Short mmCIF file of C-alpha atoms in Angstrom, two decimals:
data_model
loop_
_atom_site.label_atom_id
_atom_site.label_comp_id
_atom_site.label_asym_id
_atom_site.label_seq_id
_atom_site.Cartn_x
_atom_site.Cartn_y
_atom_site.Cartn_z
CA UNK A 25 -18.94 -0.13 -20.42
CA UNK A 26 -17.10 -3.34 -22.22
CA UNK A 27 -18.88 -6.31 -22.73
CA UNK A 28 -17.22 -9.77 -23.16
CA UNK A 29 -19.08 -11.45 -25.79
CA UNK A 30 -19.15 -15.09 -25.49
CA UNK A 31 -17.11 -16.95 -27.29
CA UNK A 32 -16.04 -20.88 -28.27
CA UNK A 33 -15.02 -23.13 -25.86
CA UNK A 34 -11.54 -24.78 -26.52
CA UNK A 35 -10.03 -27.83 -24.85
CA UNK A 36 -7.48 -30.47 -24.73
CA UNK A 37 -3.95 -30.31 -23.34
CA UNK A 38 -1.32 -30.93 -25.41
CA UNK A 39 2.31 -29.49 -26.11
CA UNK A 40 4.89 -28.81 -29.04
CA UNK A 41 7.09 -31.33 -29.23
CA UNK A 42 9.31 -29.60 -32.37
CA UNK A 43 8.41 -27.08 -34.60
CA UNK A 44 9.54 -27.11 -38.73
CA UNK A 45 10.95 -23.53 -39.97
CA UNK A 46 11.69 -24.84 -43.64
CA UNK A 47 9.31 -27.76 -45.63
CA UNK A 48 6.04 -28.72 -44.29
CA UNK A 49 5.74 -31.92 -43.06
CA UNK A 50 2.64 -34.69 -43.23
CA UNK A 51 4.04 -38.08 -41.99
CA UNK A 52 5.46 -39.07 -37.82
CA UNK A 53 5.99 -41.93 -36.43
CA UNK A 54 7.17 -43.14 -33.29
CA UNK A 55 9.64 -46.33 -32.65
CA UNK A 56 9.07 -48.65 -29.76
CA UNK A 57 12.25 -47.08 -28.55
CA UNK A 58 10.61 -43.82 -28.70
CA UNK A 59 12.92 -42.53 -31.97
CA UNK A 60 10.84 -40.04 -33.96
CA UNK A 61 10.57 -40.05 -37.82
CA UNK A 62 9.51 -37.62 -39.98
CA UNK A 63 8.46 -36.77 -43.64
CA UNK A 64 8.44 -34.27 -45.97
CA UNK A 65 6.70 -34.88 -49.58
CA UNK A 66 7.55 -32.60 -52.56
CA UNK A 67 5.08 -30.52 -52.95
CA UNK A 68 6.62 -27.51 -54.16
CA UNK A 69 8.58 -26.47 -50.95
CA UNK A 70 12.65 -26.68 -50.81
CA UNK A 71 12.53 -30.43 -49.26
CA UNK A 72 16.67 -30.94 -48.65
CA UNK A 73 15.80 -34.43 -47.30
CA UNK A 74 11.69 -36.12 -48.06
CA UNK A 75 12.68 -38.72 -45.00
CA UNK A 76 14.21 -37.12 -41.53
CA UNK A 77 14.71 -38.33 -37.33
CA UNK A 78 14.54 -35.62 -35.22
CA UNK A 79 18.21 -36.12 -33.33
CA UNK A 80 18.82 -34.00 -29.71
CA UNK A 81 16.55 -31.38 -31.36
CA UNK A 82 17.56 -30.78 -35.19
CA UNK A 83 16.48 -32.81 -38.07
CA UNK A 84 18.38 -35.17 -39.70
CA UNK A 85 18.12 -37.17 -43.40
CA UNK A 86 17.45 -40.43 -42.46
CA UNK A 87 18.65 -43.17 -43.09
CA UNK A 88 21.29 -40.80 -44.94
CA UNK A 89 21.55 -38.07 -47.38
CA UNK A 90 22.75 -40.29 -49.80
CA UNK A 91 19.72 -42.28 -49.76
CA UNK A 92 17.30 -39.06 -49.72
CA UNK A 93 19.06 -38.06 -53.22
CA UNK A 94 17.60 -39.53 -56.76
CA UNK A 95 19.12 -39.70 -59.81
CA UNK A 96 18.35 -42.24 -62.58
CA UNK A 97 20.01 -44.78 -61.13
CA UNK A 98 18.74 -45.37 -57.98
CA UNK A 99 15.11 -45.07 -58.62
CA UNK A 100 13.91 -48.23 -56.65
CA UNK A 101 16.46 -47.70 -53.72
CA UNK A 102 16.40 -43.64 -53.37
CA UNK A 103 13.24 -41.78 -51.83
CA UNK A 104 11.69 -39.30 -53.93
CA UNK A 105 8.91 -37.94 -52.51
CA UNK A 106 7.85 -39.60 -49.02
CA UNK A 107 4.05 -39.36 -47.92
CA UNK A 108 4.03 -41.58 -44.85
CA UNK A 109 6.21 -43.41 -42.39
CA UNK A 110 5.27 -46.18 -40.06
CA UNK A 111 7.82 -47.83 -37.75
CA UNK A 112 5.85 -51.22 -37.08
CA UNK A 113 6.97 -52.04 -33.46
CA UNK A 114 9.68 -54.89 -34.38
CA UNK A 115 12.27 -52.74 -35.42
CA UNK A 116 11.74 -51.34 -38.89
CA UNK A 117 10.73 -48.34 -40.47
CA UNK A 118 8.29 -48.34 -43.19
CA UNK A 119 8.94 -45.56 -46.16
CA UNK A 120 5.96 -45.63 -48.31
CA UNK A 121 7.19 -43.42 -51.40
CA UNK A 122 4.56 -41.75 -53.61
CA UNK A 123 7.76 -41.49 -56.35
CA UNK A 124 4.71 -38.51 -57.39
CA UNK A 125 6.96 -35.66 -56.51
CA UNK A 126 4.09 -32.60 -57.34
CA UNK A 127 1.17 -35.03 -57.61
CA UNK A 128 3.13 -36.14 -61.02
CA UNK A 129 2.25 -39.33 -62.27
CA UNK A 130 4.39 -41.96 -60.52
CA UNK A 131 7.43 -42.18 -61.75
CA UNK A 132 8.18 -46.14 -63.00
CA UNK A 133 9.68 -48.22 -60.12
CA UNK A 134 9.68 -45.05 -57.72
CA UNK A 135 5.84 -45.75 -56.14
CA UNK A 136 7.78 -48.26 -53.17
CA UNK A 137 7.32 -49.50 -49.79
CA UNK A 138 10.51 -49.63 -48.22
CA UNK A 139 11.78 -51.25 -44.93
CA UNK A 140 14.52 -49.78 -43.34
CA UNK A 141 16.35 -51.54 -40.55
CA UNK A 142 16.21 -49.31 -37.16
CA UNK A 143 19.24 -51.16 -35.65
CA UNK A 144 21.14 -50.90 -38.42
CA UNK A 145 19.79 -47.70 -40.25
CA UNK A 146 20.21 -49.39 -43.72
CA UNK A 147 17.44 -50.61 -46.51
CA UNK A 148 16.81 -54.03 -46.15
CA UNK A 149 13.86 -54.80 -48.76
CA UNK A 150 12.42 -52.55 -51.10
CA UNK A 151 8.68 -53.24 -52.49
CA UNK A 152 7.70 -52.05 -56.01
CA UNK A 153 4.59 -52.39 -57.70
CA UNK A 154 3.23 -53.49 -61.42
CA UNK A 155 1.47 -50.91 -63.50
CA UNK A 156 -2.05 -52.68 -62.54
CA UNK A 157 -1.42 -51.95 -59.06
CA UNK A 158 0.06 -48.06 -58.98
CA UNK A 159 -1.89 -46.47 -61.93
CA UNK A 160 -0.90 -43.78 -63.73
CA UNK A 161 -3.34 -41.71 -61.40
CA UNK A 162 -2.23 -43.26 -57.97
CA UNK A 163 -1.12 -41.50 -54.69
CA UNK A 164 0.20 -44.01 -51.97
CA UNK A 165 -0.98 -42.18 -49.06
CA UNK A 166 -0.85 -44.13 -45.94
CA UNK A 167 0.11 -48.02 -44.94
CA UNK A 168 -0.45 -50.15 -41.85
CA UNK A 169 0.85 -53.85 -41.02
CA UNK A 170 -0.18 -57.13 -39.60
CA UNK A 171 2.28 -59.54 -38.90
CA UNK A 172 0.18 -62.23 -37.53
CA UNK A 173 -0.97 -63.65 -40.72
CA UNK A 174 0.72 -65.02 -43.55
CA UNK A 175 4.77 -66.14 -43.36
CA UNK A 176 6.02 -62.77 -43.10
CA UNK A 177 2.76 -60.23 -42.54
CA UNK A 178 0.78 -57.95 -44.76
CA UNK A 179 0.09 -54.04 -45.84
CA UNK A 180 -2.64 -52.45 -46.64
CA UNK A 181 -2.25 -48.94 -48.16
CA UNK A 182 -4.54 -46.16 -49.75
CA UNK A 183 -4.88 -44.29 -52.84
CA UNK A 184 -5.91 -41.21 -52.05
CA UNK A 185 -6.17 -40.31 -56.05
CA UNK A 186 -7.30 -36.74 -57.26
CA UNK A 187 -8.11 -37.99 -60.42
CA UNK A 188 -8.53 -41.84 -60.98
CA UNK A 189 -10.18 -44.76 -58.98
CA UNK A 190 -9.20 -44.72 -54.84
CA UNK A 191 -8.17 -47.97 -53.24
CA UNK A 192 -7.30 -49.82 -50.80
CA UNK A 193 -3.45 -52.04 -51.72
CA UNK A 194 -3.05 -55.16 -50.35
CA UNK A 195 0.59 -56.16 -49.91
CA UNK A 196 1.78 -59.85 -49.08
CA UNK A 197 5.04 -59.14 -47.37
CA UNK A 198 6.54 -62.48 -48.04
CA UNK A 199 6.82 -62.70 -51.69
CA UNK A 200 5.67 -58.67 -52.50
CA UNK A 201 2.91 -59.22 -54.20
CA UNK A 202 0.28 -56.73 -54.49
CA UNK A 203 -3.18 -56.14 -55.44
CA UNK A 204 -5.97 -53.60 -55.48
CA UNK A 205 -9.26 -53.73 -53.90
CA UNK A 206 -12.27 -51.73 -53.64
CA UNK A 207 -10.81 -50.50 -56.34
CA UNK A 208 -12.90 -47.10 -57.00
CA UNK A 209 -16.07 -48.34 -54.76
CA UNK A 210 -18.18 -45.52 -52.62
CA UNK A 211 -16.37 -46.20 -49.45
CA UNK A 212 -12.96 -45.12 -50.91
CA UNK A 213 -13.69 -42.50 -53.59
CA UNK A 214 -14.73 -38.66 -52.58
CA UNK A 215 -18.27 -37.85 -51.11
CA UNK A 216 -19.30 -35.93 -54.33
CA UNK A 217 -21.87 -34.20 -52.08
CA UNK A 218 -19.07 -33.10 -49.63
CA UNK A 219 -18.18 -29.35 -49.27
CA UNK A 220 -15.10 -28.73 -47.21
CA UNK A 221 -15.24 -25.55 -44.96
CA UNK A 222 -11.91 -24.68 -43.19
CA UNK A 223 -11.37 -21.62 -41.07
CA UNK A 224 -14.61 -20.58 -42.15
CA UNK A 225 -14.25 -20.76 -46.16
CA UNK A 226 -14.76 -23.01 -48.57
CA UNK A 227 -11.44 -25.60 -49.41
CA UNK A 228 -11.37 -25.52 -53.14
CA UNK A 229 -8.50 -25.98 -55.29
CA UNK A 230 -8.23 -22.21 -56.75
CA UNK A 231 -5.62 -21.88 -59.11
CA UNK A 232 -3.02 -18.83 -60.31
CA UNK A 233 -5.19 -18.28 -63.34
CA UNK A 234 -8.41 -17.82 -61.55
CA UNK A 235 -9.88 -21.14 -62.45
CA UNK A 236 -11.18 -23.50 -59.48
CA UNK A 237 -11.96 -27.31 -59.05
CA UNK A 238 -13.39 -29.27 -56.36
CA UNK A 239 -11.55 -30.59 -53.46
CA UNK A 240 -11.67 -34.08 -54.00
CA UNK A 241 -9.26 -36.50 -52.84
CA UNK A 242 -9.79 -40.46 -52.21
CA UNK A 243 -9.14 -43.18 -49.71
CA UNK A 244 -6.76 -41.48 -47.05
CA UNK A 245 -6.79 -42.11 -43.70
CA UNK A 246 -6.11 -45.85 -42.45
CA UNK A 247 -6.23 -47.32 -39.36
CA UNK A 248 -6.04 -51.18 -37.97
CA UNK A 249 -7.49 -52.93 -35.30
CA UNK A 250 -5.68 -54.14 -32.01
CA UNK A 251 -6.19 -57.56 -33.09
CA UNK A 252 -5.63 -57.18 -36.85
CA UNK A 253 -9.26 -58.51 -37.71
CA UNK A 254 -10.59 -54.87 -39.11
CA UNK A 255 -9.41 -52.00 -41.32
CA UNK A 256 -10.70 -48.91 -40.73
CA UNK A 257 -10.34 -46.20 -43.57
CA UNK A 258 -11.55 -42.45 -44.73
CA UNK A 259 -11.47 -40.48 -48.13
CA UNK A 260 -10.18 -37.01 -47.72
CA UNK A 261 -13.26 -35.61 -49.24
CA UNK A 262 -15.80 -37.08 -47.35
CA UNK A 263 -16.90 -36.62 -42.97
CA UNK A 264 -17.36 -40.99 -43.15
CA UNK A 265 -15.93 -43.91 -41.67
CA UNK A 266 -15.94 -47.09 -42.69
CA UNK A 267 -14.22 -50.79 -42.02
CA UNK A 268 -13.66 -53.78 -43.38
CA UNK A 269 -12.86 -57.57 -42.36
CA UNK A 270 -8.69 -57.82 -43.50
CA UNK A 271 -9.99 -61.66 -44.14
CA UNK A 272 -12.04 -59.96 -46.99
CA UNK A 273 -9.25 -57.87 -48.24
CA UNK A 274 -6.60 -60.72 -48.14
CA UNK A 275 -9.25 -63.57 -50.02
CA UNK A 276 -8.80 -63.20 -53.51
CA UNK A 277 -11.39 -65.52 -54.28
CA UNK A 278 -14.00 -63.00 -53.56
CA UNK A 279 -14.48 -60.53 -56.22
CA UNK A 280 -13.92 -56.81 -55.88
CA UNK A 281 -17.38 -55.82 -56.61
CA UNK A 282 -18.30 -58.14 -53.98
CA UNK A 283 -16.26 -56.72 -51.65
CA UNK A 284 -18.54 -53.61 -50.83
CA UNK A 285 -21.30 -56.05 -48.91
CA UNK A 286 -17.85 -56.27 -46.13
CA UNK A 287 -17.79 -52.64 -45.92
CA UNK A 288 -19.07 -51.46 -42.44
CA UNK A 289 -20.35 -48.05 -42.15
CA UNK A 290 -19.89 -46.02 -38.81
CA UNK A 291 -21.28 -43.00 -39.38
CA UNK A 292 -19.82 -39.37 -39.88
CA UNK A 293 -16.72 -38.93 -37.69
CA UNK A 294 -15.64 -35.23 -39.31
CA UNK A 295 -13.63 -35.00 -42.13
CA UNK A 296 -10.10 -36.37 -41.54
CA UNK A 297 -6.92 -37.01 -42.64
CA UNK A 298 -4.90 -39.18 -40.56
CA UNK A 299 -6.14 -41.96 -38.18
CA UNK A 300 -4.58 -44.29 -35.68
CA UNK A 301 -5.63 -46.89 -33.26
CA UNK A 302 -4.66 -48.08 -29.71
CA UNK A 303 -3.84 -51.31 -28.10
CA UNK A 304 -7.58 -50.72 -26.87
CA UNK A 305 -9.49 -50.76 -30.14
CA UNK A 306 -10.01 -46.86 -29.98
CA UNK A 307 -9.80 -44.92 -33.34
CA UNK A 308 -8.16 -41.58 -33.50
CA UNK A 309 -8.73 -39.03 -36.33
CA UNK A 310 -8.68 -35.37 -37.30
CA UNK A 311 -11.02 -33.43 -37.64
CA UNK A 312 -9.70 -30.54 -39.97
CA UNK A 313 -12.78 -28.76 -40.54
CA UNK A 314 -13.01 -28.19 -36.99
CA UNK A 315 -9.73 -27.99 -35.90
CA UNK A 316 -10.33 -31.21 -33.61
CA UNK A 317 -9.42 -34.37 -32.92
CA UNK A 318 -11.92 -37.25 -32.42
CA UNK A 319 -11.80 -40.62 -30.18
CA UNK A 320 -13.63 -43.39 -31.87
CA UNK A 321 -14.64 -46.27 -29.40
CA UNK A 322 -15.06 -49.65 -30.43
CA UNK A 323 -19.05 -49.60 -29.95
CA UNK A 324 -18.86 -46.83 -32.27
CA UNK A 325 -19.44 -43.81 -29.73
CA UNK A 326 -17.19 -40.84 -30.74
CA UNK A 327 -16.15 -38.11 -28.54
CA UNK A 328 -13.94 -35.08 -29.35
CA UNK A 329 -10.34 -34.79 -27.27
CA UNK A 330 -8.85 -32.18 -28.50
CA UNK A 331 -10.75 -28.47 -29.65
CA UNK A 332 -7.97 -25.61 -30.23
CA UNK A 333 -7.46 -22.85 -33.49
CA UNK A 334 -4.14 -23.80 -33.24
CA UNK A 335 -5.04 -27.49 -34.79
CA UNK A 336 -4.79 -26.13 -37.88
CA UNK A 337 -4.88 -29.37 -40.09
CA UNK A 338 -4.22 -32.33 -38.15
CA UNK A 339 -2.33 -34.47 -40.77
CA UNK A 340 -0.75 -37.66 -39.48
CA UNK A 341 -1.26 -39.49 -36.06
CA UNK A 342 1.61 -42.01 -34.25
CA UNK A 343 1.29 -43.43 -30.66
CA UNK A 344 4.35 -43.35 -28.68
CA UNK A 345 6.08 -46.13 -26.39
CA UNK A 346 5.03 -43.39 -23.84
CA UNK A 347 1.41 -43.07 -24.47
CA UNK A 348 1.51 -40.19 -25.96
CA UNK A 349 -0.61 -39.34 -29.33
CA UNK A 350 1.31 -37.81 -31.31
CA UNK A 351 0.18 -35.41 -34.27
CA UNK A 352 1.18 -33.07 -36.95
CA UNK A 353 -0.29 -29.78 -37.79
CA UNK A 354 0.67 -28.53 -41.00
CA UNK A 355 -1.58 -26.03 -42.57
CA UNK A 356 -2.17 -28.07 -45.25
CA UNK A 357 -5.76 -26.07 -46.61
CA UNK A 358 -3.22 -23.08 -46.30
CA UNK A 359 -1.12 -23.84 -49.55
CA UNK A 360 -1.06 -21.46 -52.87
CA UNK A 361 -2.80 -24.36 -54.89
CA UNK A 362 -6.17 -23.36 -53.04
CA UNK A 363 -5.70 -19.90 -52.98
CA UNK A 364 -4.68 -18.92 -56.34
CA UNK A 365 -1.35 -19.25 -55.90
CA UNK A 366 -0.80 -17.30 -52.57
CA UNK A 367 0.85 -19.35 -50.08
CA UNK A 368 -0.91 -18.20 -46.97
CA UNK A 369 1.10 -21.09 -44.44
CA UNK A 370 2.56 -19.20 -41.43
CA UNK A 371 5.72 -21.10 -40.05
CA UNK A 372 6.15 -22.87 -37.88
CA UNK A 373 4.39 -26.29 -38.78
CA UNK A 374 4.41 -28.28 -35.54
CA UNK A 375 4.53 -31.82 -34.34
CA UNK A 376 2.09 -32.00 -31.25
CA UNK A 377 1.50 -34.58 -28.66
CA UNK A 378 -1.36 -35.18 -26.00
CA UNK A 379 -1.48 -38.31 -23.31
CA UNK A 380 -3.71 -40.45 -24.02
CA UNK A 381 -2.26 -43.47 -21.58
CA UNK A 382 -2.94 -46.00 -23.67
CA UNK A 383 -0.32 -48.26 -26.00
CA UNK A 384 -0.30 -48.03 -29.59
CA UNK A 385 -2.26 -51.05 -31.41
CA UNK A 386 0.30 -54.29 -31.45
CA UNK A 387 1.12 -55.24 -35.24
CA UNK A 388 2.43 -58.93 -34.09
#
């Protein structure tokens, strides 16, 4: 006689929206005209194009080949390797360019934030940084926008560093300039004390000649308020959420050791990667040790939306004009650099979607 064993519960409905049989991707976003962007870092896959639109079902480089192609010249204006894209609602596109191809040090005037006109499909500003901003050790991982305040808006972007201080970069829009803050504070550096499990083993980086590192990776995930007022933010390494008043960011006048009596903590949310938030004030985030995805309320109660072993690595998050959260699953813990050089990925990567009937949060 054959006994069925228990076994976990799984739930959450959601569906493939378009699956990737060449580079892995890490960054979505969806336009408020429901046009969906994606990107492709260099990470050691064959990336033909780091920025792409998925057009009547294929991919293509966006906002042209030509402009997904470096060479010496074009540096500033080219993308080189492309972590995250935001379209902000208005009609732009925000590029934010590591110009790290390989987790190299940044090459000089490639780290950018670039805005790319959606009616047009051209560059129309590009946003560099000075060498006390983008270190020699940064990673721009993620950016979100207010318009409401200041002449023309702000971003605020994380280093997610592997080896040098995390961050949070604070970006006036109007005249570009940019500084750092909690510059390698407790809320936005690893959780030394952190030990990833994923699919049951230890995440480590394990390289080809047998020697292995910690996972550690800083300030990551970043999501903003509906109404602007609080930025919510994650290291890789670490299960915690925490917040801050934008007010505090913005104010230069307070110092950035003082800035760590702003930081709200909200507890341990699972360790995540990407976050977003809706027009409601709800958070969004992975959960990629637990192949989940987690619904933070504004009080602070969390609840899990999404359990399934086919969430394997929930990277980035967008909300659609539909109400749709949309996510990527990537297989990111799956790569050769944590398994000694054996690429264990299984294509395809996929770009999911669940309803969640609710708006994304308004940047203006």
């Amino acid at each position: 006689m054959q006994v069925m064993l228990p076994s976990e519960m799984y739930f959450g409905k959601f569906e493939a929206v378009f699956l990737f049989y060449e580079a892995m991707p890490t960054g979505v976003t969806v336009s408020e005209t429901g046009r969906i962007f994606i990107c492709f870092p260099k990470w050691g896959d064959d990336v033909k194009f780091t920025v792409a639109e998925i057009v009547r079902g294929t991919l293509q480089p966006y906002p042209s080949l030509d402009a997904n192609v470096v060479s010496p010249s074009n540096i500033t204006t080219s993308f080189i390797s492309v972590q995250s894209v935001v379209a902000d609602g208005q009609g732009t596109l925000w590029v934010l360019d590591t110009g790290a191809p390989n987790f190299s040090e940044p090459i000089k005037g490639g780290a950018k934030l670039v805005a790319v006109d959606l009616n047009t499909n051209t560059i129309r500003s590009v946003f560099t940084f000075t060498e006390d901003v983008v270190l020699p050790t940064t990673y721009l991982n993620d950016v979100r926008f207010d318009f409401r305040v200041g002449k023309a808006g702000y971003a605020y972007i994380t280093d997610s560093s592997s080896r040098g201080p995390g961050a949070i970069i604070v970006v006036d829009l109007e005249t570009g300039y940019a500084w750092r803050r909690l510059n390698g504070a407790n809320s936005t550096s690893p959780d030394l004390f952190f030990l990833p499990k994923v699919e049951g083993k230890i995440l480590m980086n394990r390289n080809k000649d047998g020697s292995t590192s910690p996972f550690r990776l800083a300030s990551d995930g970043i999501a903003i308020s509906a109404d602007g007022k609080m930025l919510y933010y994650c290291p890789l390494s670490s299960r915690h959420l925490f917040s801050i008043s934008t007010e505090a960011l913005r104010d230069r006048s307070i110092p950035d050791m003082n800035l760590q009596y702003h930081v709200k903590y909200w507890g341990e949310k699972g360790a995540s990667d990407g976050m977003i938030t809706d027009a409601q004030g709800n958070v969004y985030a992975g959960d990629y040790e637990n192949n989940s995805i987690r619904k933070i309320l504004p009080n602070g109660i969390m609840e899990t939306i999404a359990h399934d072993p086919r969430i394997l690595w929930p990277d980035t998050f967008s909300i659609g004009p539909d109400q749709y959260l949309y996510f990527i699953v990537n297989q990111l813990h799956r790569q050769s650099r944590f398994h000694y050089g054996n690429d264990l990925r299984q294509k395809p990567y996929s770009l999911l979607r669940m309803k969640i009937d609710e708006p994304p949060a308004p940047t203006y």
